[in-house]
XYZ file of C-alpha atoms in Angstrom:
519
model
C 56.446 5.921 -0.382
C 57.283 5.773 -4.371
C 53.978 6.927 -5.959
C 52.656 6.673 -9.317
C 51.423 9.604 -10.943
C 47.718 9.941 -10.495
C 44.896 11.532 -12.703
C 45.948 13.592 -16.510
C 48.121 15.781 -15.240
C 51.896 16.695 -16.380
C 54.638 17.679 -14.395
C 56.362 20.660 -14.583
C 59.614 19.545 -16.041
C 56.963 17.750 -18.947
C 55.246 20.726 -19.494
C 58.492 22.605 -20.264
C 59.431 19.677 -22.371
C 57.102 19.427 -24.327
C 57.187 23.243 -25.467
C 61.052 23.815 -24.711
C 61.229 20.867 -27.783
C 59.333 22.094 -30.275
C 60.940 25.526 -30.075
C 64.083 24.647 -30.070
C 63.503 22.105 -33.610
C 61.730 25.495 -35.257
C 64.942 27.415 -34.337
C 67.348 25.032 -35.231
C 65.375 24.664 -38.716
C 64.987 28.801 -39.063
C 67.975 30.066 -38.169
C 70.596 27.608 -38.298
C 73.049 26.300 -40.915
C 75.579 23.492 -39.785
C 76.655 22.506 -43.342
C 75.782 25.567 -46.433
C 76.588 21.885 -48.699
C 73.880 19.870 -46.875
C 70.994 21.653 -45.584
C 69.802 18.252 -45.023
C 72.026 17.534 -41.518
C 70.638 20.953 -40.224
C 67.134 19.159 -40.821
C 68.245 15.817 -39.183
C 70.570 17.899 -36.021
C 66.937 19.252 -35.374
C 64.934 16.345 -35.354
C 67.433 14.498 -32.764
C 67.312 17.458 -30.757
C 63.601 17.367 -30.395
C 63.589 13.946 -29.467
C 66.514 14.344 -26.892
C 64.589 16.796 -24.934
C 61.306 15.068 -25.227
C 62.855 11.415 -24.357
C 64.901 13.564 -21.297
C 61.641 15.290 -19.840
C 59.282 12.452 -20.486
C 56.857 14.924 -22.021
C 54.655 12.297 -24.213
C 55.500 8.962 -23.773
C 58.861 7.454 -24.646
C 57.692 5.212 -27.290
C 55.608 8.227 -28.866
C 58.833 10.174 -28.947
C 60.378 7.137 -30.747
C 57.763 7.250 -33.558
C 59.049 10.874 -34.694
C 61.109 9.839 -37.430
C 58.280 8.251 -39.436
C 56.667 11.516 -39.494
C 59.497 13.822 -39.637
C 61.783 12.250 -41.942
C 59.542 11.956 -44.986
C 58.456 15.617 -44.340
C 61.790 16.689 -44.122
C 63.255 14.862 -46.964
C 65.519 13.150 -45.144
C 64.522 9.075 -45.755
C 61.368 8.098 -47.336
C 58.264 6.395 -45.349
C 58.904 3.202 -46.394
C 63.117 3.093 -46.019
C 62.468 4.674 -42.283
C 59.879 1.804 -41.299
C 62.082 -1.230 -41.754
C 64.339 0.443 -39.426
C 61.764 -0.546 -36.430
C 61.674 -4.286 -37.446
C 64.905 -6.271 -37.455
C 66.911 -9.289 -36.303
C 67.814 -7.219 -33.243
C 63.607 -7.063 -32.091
C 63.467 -10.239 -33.024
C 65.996 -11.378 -30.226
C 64.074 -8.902 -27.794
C 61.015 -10.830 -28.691
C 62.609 -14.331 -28.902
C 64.118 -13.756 -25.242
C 61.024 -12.265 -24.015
C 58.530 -15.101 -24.846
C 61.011 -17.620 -23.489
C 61.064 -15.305 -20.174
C 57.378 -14.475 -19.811
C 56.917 -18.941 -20.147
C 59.836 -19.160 -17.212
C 56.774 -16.591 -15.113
C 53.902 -18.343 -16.120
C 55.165 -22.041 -15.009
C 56.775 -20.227 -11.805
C 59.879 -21.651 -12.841
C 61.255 -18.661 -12.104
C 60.140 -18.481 -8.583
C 61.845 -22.214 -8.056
C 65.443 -21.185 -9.218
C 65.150 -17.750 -7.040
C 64.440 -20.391 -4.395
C 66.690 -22.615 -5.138
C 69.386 -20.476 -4.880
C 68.631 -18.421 -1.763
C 68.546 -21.911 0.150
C 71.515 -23.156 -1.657
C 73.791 -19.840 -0.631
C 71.713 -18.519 2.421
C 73.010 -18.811 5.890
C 73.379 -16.165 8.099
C 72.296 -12.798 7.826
C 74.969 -11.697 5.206
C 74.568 -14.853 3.166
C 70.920 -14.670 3.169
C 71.721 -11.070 1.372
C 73.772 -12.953 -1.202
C 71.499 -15.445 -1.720
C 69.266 -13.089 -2.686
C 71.381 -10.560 -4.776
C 72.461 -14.084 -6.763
C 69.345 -15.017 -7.739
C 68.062 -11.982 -8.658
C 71.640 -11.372 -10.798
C 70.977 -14.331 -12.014
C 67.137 -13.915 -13.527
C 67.575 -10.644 -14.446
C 70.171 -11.713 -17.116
C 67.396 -13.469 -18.747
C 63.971 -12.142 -17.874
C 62.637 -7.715 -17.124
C 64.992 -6.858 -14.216
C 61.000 -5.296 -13.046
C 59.641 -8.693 -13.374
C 62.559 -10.141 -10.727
C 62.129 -7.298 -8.390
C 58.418 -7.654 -8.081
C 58.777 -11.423 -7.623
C 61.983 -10.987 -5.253
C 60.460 -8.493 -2.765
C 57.663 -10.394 -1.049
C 59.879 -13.180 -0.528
C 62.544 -10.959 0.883
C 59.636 -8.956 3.385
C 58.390 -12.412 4.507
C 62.036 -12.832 5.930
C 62.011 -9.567 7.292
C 58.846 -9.158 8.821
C 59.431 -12.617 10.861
C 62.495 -10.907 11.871
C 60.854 -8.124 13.316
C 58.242 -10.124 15.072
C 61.476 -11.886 16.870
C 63.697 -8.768 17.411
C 62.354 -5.097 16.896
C 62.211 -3.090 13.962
C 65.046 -0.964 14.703
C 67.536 -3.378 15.328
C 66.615 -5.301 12.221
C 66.645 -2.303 10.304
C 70.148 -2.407 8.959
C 69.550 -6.114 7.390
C 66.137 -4.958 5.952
C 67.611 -1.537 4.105
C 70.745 -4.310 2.686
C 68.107 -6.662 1.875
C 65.818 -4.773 -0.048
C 68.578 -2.687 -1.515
C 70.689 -5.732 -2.380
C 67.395 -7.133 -4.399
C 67.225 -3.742 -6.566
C 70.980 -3.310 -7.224
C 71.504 -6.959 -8.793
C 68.815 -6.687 -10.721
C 70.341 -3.985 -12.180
C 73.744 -5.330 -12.117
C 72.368 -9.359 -13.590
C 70.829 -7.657 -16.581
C 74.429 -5.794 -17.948
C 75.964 -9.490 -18.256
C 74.007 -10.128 -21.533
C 72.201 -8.550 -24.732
C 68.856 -9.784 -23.452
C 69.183 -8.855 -19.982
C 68.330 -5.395 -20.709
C 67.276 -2.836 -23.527
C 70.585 -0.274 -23.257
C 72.653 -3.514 -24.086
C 70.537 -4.526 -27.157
C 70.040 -0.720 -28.825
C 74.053 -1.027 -28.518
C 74.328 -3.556 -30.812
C 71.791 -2.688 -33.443
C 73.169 1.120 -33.147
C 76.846 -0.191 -33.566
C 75.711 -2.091 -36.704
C 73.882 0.399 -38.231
C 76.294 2.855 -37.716
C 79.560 0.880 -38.819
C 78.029 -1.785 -41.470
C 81.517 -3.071 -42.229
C 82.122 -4.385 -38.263
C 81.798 -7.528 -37.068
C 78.174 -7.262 -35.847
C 78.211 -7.644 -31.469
C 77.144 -11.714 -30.825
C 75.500 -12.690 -27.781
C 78.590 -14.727 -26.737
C 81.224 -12.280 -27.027
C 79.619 -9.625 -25.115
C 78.792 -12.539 -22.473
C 82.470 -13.405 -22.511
C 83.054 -9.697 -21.507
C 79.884 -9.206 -19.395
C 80.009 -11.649 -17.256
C 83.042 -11.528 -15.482
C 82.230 -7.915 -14.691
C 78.450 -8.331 -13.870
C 79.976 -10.507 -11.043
C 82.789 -8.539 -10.070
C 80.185 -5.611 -9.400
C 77.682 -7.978 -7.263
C 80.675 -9.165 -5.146
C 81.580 -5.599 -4.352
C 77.951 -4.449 -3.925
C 77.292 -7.183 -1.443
C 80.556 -6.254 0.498
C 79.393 -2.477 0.345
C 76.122 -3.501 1.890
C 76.775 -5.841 4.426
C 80.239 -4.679 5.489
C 80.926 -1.079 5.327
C 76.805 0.573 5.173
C 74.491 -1.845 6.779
C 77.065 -4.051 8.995
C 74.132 -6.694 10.604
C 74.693 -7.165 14.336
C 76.011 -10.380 15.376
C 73.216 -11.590 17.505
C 70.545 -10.543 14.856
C 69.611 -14.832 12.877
C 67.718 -15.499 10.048
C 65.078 -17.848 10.096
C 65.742 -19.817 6.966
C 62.449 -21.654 7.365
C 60.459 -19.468 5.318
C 62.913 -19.945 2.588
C 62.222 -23.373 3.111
C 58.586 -23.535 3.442
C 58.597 -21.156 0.298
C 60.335 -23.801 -1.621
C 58.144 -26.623 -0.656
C 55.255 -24.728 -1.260
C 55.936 -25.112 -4.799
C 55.655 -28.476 -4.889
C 57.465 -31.541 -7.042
C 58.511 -29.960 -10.779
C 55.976 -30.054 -13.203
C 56.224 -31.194 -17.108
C 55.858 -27.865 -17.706
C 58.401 -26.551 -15.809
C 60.981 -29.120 -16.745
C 60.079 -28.218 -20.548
C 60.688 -24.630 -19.937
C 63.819 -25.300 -18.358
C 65.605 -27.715 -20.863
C 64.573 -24.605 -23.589
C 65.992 -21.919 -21.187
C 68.927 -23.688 -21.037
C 69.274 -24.952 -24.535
C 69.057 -21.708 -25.509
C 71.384 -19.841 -23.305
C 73.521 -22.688 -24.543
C 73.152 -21.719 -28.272
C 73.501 -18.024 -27.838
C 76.539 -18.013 -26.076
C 78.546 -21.107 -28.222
C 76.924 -20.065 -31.674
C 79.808 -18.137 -32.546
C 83.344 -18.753 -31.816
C 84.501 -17.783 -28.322
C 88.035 -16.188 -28.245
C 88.703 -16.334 -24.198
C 92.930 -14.837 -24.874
C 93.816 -18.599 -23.883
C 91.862 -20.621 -25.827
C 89.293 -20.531 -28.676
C 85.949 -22.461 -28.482
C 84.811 -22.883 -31.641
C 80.794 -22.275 -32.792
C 78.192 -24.968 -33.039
C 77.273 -22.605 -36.639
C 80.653 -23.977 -38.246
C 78.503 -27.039 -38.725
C 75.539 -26.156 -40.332
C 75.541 -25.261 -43.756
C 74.836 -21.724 -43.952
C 76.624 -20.485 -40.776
C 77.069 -16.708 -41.601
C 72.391 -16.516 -42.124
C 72.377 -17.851 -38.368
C 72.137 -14.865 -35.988
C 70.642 -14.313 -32.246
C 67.752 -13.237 -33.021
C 67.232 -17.069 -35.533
C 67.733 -18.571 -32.408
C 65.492 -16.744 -29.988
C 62.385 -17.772 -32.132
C 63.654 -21.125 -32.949
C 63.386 -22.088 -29.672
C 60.501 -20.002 -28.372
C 58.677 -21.729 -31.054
C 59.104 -25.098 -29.831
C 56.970 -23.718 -26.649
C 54.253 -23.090 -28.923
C 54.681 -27.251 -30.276
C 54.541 -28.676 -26.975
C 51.287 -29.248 -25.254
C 50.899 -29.189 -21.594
C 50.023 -32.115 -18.878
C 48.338 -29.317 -16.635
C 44.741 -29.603 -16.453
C 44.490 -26.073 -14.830
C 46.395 -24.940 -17.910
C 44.611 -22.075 -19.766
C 46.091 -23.031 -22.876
C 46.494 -26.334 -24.920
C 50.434 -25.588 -25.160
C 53.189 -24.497 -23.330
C 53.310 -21.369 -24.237
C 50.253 -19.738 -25.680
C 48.850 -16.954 -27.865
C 48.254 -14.686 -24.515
C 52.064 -14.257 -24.757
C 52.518 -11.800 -27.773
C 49.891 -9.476 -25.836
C 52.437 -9.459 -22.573
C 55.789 -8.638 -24.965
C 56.707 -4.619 -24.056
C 55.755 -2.833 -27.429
C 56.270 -0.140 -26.011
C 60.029 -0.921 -25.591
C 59.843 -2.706 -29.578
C 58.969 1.083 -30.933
C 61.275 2.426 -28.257
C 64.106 0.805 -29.662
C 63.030 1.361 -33.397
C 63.120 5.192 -32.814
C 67.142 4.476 -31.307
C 67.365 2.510 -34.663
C 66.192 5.306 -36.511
C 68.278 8.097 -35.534
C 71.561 6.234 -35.390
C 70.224 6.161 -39.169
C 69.443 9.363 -39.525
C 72.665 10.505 -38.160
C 74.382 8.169 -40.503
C 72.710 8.781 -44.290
C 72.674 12.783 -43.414
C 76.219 12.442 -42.648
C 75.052 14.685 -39.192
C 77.913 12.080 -37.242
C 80.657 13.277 -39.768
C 80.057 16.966 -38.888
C 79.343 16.179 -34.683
C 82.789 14.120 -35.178
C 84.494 17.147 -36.498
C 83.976 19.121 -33.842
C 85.673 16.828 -31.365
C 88.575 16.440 -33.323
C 90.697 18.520 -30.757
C 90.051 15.674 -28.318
C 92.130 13.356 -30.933
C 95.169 12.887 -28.364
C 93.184 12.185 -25.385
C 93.656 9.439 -23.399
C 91.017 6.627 -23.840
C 91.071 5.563 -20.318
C 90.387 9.326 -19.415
C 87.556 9.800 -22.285
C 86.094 6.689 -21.214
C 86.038 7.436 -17.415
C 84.100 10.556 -18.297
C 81.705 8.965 -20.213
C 81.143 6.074 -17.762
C 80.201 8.852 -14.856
C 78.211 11.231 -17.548
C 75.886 8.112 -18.559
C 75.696 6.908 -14.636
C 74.524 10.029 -13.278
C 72.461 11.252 -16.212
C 70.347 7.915 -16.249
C 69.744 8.448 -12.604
C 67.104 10.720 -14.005
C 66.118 9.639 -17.169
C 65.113 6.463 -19.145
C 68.673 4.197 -19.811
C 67.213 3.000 -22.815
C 66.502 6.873 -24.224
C 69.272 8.033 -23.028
C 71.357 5.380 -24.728
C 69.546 5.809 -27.426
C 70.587 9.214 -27.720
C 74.055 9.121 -26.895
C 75.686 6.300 -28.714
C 75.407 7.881 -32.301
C 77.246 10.693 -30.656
C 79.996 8.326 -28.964
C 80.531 6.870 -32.760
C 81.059 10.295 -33.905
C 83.670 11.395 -31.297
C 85.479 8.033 -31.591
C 85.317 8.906 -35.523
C 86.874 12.415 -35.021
C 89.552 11.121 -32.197
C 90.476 8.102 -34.801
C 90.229 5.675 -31.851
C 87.780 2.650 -31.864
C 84.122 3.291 -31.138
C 83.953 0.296 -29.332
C 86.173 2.082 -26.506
C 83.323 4.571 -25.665
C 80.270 2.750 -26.775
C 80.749 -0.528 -24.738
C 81.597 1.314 -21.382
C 78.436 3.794 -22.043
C 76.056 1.184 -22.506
C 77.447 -0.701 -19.123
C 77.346 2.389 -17.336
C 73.472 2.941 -18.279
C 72.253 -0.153 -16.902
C 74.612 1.272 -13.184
C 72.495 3.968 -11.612
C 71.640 3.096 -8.161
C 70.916 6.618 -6.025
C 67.046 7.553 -6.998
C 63.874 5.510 -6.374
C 63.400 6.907 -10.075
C 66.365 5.327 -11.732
C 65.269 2.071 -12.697
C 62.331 0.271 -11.911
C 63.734 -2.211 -9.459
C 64.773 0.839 -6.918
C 61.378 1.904 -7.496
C 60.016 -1.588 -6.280
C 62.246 -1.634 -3.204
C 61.907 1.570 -2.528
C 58.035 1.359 -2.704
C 58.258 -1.457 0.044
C 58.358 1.523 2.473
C 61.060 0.299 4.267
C 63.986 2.482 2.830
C 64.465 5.944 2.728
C 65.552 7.988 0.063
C 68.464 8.961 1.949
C 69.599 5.857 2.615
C 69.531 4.797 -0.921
C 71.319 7.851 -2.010
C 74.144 7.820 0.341
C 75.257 4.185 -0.352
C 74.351 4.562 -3.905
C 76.467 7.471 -5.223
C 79.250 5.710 -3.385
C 78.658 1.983 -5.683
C 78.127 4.749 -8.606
C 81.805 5.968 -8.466
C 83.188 2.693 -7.981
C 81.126 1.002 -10.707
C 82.753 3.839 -12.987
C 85.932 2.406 -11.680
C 85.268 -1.056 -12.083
C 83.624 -0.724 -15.892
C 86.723 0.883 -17.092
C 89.219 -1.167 -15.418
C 87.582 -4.435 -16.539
C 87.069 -3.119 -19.894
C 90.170 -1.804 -20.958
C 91.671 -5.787 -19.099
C 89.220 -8.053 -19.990
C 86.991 -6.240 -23.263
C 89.562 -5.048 -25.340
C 90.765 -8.728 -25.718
C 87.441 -10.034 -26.372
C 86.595 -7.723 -29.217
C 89.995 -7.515 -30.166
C 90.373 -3.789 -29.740
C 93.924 -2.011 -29.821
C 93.578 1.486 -27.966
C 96.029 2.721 -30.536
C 94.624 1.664 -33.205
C 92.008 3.366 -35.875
C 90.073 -0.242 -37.155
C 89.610 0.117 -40.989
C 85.595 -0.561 -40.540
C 85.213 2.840 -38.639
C 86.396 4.728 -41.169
C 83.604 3.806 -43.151
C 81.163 6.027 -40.867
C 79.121 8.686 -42.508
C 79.343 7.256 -45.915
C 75.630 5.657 -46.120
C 74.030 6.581 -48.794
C 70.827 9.134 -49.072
C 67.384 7.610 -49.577
């Protein structure tokens, strides 16, 4: 069983963290000089090297590590207090926050709970449909709401099948459904939340770190990456699902699936409530906005943006919409006399939001930043410069199975975090466009699926005590290497048309990296 850690205690791996960083930032500062010019990057090269090892080893807490550049940069002259703390707070958190609120409303009506539903009975059949049913409607939340959230909710419904299975046939024989089951739950979870920026963090640091870092791009909207996403999110559930049920857990032919408790689940629930039907006009609405607010270039047609029509299209952003329409939650009162709050959505929400993934992402923001004004990405760029005729595909592959391994381990939003300023600097020194190593990164952080540790949904299913670790290890370093595969295929078909990147050429905006100016 997946256990928490109990009691005050570190690990060992924390406990050399948390001195192994510290050292390393006082050597760095005492006896190294990357640039005579600019003491200044030596300064910033140690600051990102103390939070690398603390975000790797987990030795304080991942939002703590994130707070390190309000009290290093100041004392190391590097950006002043208040030009560092603006950095946390920006249309980017706002969209986090927007799309959180909306998602934590979705859980409190159980709308939530009604789709999943919904779409298990609409898909489930036998054994191997059931699966699917599943994996799409757990794809399918997790694009909007915590992938954790979905898990939690997805895995009693999924034992209630599976213990009434065992009570008919035995444990054993059941076995291979339950392990495809449970596994299927955790892996589109993962999978649902790479198909847009809200569906998880790695996706969202991306775009604030690509903006940061190349000011002069077209910043990433929520429809273009959708428009890319997508597509691949469900190419990578199809082939999970076939992986499962066809080549590691094949489900014997005279094992059935009781779709009853599906059924009874779903009537359970009851008719849809005001409530519910308010929430889901909004969710809707809003998935609408975010993916048409800009327009759409699909290679055979262009849809064009709702913003063309309003009168100051280029102020609109994600992040506008988000609290535009989580605010009309707050406007609309409820019908529910068991309601604990006079509207829709209440003031118990903002306590619920993660702030602990807000700062997390602010310290991202920060060092992208950092590695920007101290002109730290010019010099890591120059020392990749030798890597300036390498293939893209082949760069890219090795990026995709660095980033799905590494996160196997570590925290995908950290470790995005910590990479992608790098990934703009060795895109910067090969002359090719950043988006060819950043986009396939990010996807590949959100695609580790071997460790109970890797993200929290394997951690859920893996804490039902009916997998072993073995089990998830085997089938999961074998969907690893093919989502490598899959990322850069569909990438270099389907996302260098959507944001219009030529593999040969050096866009004008990246050459503008390194050239912020010094607070």
């Amino acid at each position: 069983m997946h256990e928490e850690k109990s009691g005050p205690t570190r690990s060992m791996s924390q406990m050399i963290g948390l001195i192994l960083g510290p050292v390393l930032f006082f050597i760095v500062i005492l006896f190294f000089d990357f640039d005579p010019e600019k003491p200044i990057v030596t300064r910033m090269a140690a600051v990102a090297i103390l939070m690398a090892v603390w975000w790797i080893t987990d030795a304080i807490p991942l939002f703590a590590t994130a707070l390190l550049p309000m009290l290093l940069y100041p004392l190391l002259g590097i950006l002043k207090g208040k030009a560092v703390a603006p950095i946390y707070i920006n249309s980017t958190i706002f969209l986090f926050m927007g799309g959180f609120m909306i998602a934590l409303t979705m859980e409190k009506w159980q709308l939530h709970r009604r789709i999943a539903l919904f779409i298990i009975r609409l898909i489930g059949g036998g054994p191997s449909r059931i699966i699917l049913g599943f994996m799409v409607a757990a794809a399918f939340l997790s694009m909007w709401i915590s992938n954790t959230a979905t898990a939690i909710m997805m895995v009693p419904i999924g034992l209630a099948i599976v213990s009434q299975m065992e009570a008919k046939f035995d444990e054993e024989k059941t076995h291979k459904f339950t392990v495809a089951l449970m596994l299927g739950i955790a892996y589109s979870c993962s999978v649902g939340g790479v198909a847009t920026l809200v569906g998880t963090p790695p996706n969202l640091s991306f775009a604030r770190i690509f903006e940061i870092t190349f000011p002069k791009a077209t910043p990433i909207a929520f429809g273009t990456w959708f428009t890319m996403a997508l597509p691949l999110s469900v190419v990578m559930l199809v082939t999970i699902w076939l992986i499962l049920t066809k080549l590691f857990f094949r489900v014997p032919a005279d094992i059935t699936v009781d779709r009853a408790i599906v059924d009874k689940e779903y009537d359970d629930l009851g008719p849809m409530s005001f409530e519910e039907k308010v929430v889901l006009v909004v969710f809707l609405l809003t998935a609408f906005l975010w993916v048409f607010r800009k327009t759409l270039n699909l290679g055979f047609v262009s849809i064009p943006g709702w913003s063309q029509l309003i009168p100051y299209p280029k102020l609109i952003d994600d992040g506008t919409v988000a609290l535009t329409m989580a605010m009309i939650l707050f406007l609309i009162p409820t019908r529910s006399k068991a309601a604990e709050t006079a509207t829709i959505m209440g003031p118990d929400v903002i306590k619920n939001i993660p702030w602990n993934i807000v700062i997390l992402f602010g310290g991202g923001f920060a060092m992208a930043k950092g590695f920007q004004v101290t002109g730290l990405s010019t010099l890591i760029g120059n020392q990749f410069s030798g890597l300036a005729g390498m293939s893209p595909i082949l760069m890219t592959s090795i990026i995709c199975t660095g980033l799905t391994f590494l996160t196997e381990l570590t925290s995908n939003t950290a470790t995005t975090e910590m990479i992608l300023p790098i990934l703009a600097s060795v895109a910067f020194a090969m002359k090719a466009n950043p988006l060819l190593l950043m986009i396939p990164a990010t996807l590949s952080a959100s695609c580790a699926f071997m460790m109970p540790v890797a993200t929290p949904p394997n951690a859920i299913v893996f804490g039902s005590g009916r997998i072993k670790i073995a089990e998830m290890a085997k089938v999961g370093i074998f969907i690893n290497l093919i989502g490598v595969v899959i990322i850069t295929v569909i990438f270099f078909i389907l996302g260098t048309a959507v944001f219009n990147i030529d593999p040969g050429v050096f866009p004008e905006w990246a050459a503008q990296m390194g050239t912020g100016a010094h607070n």
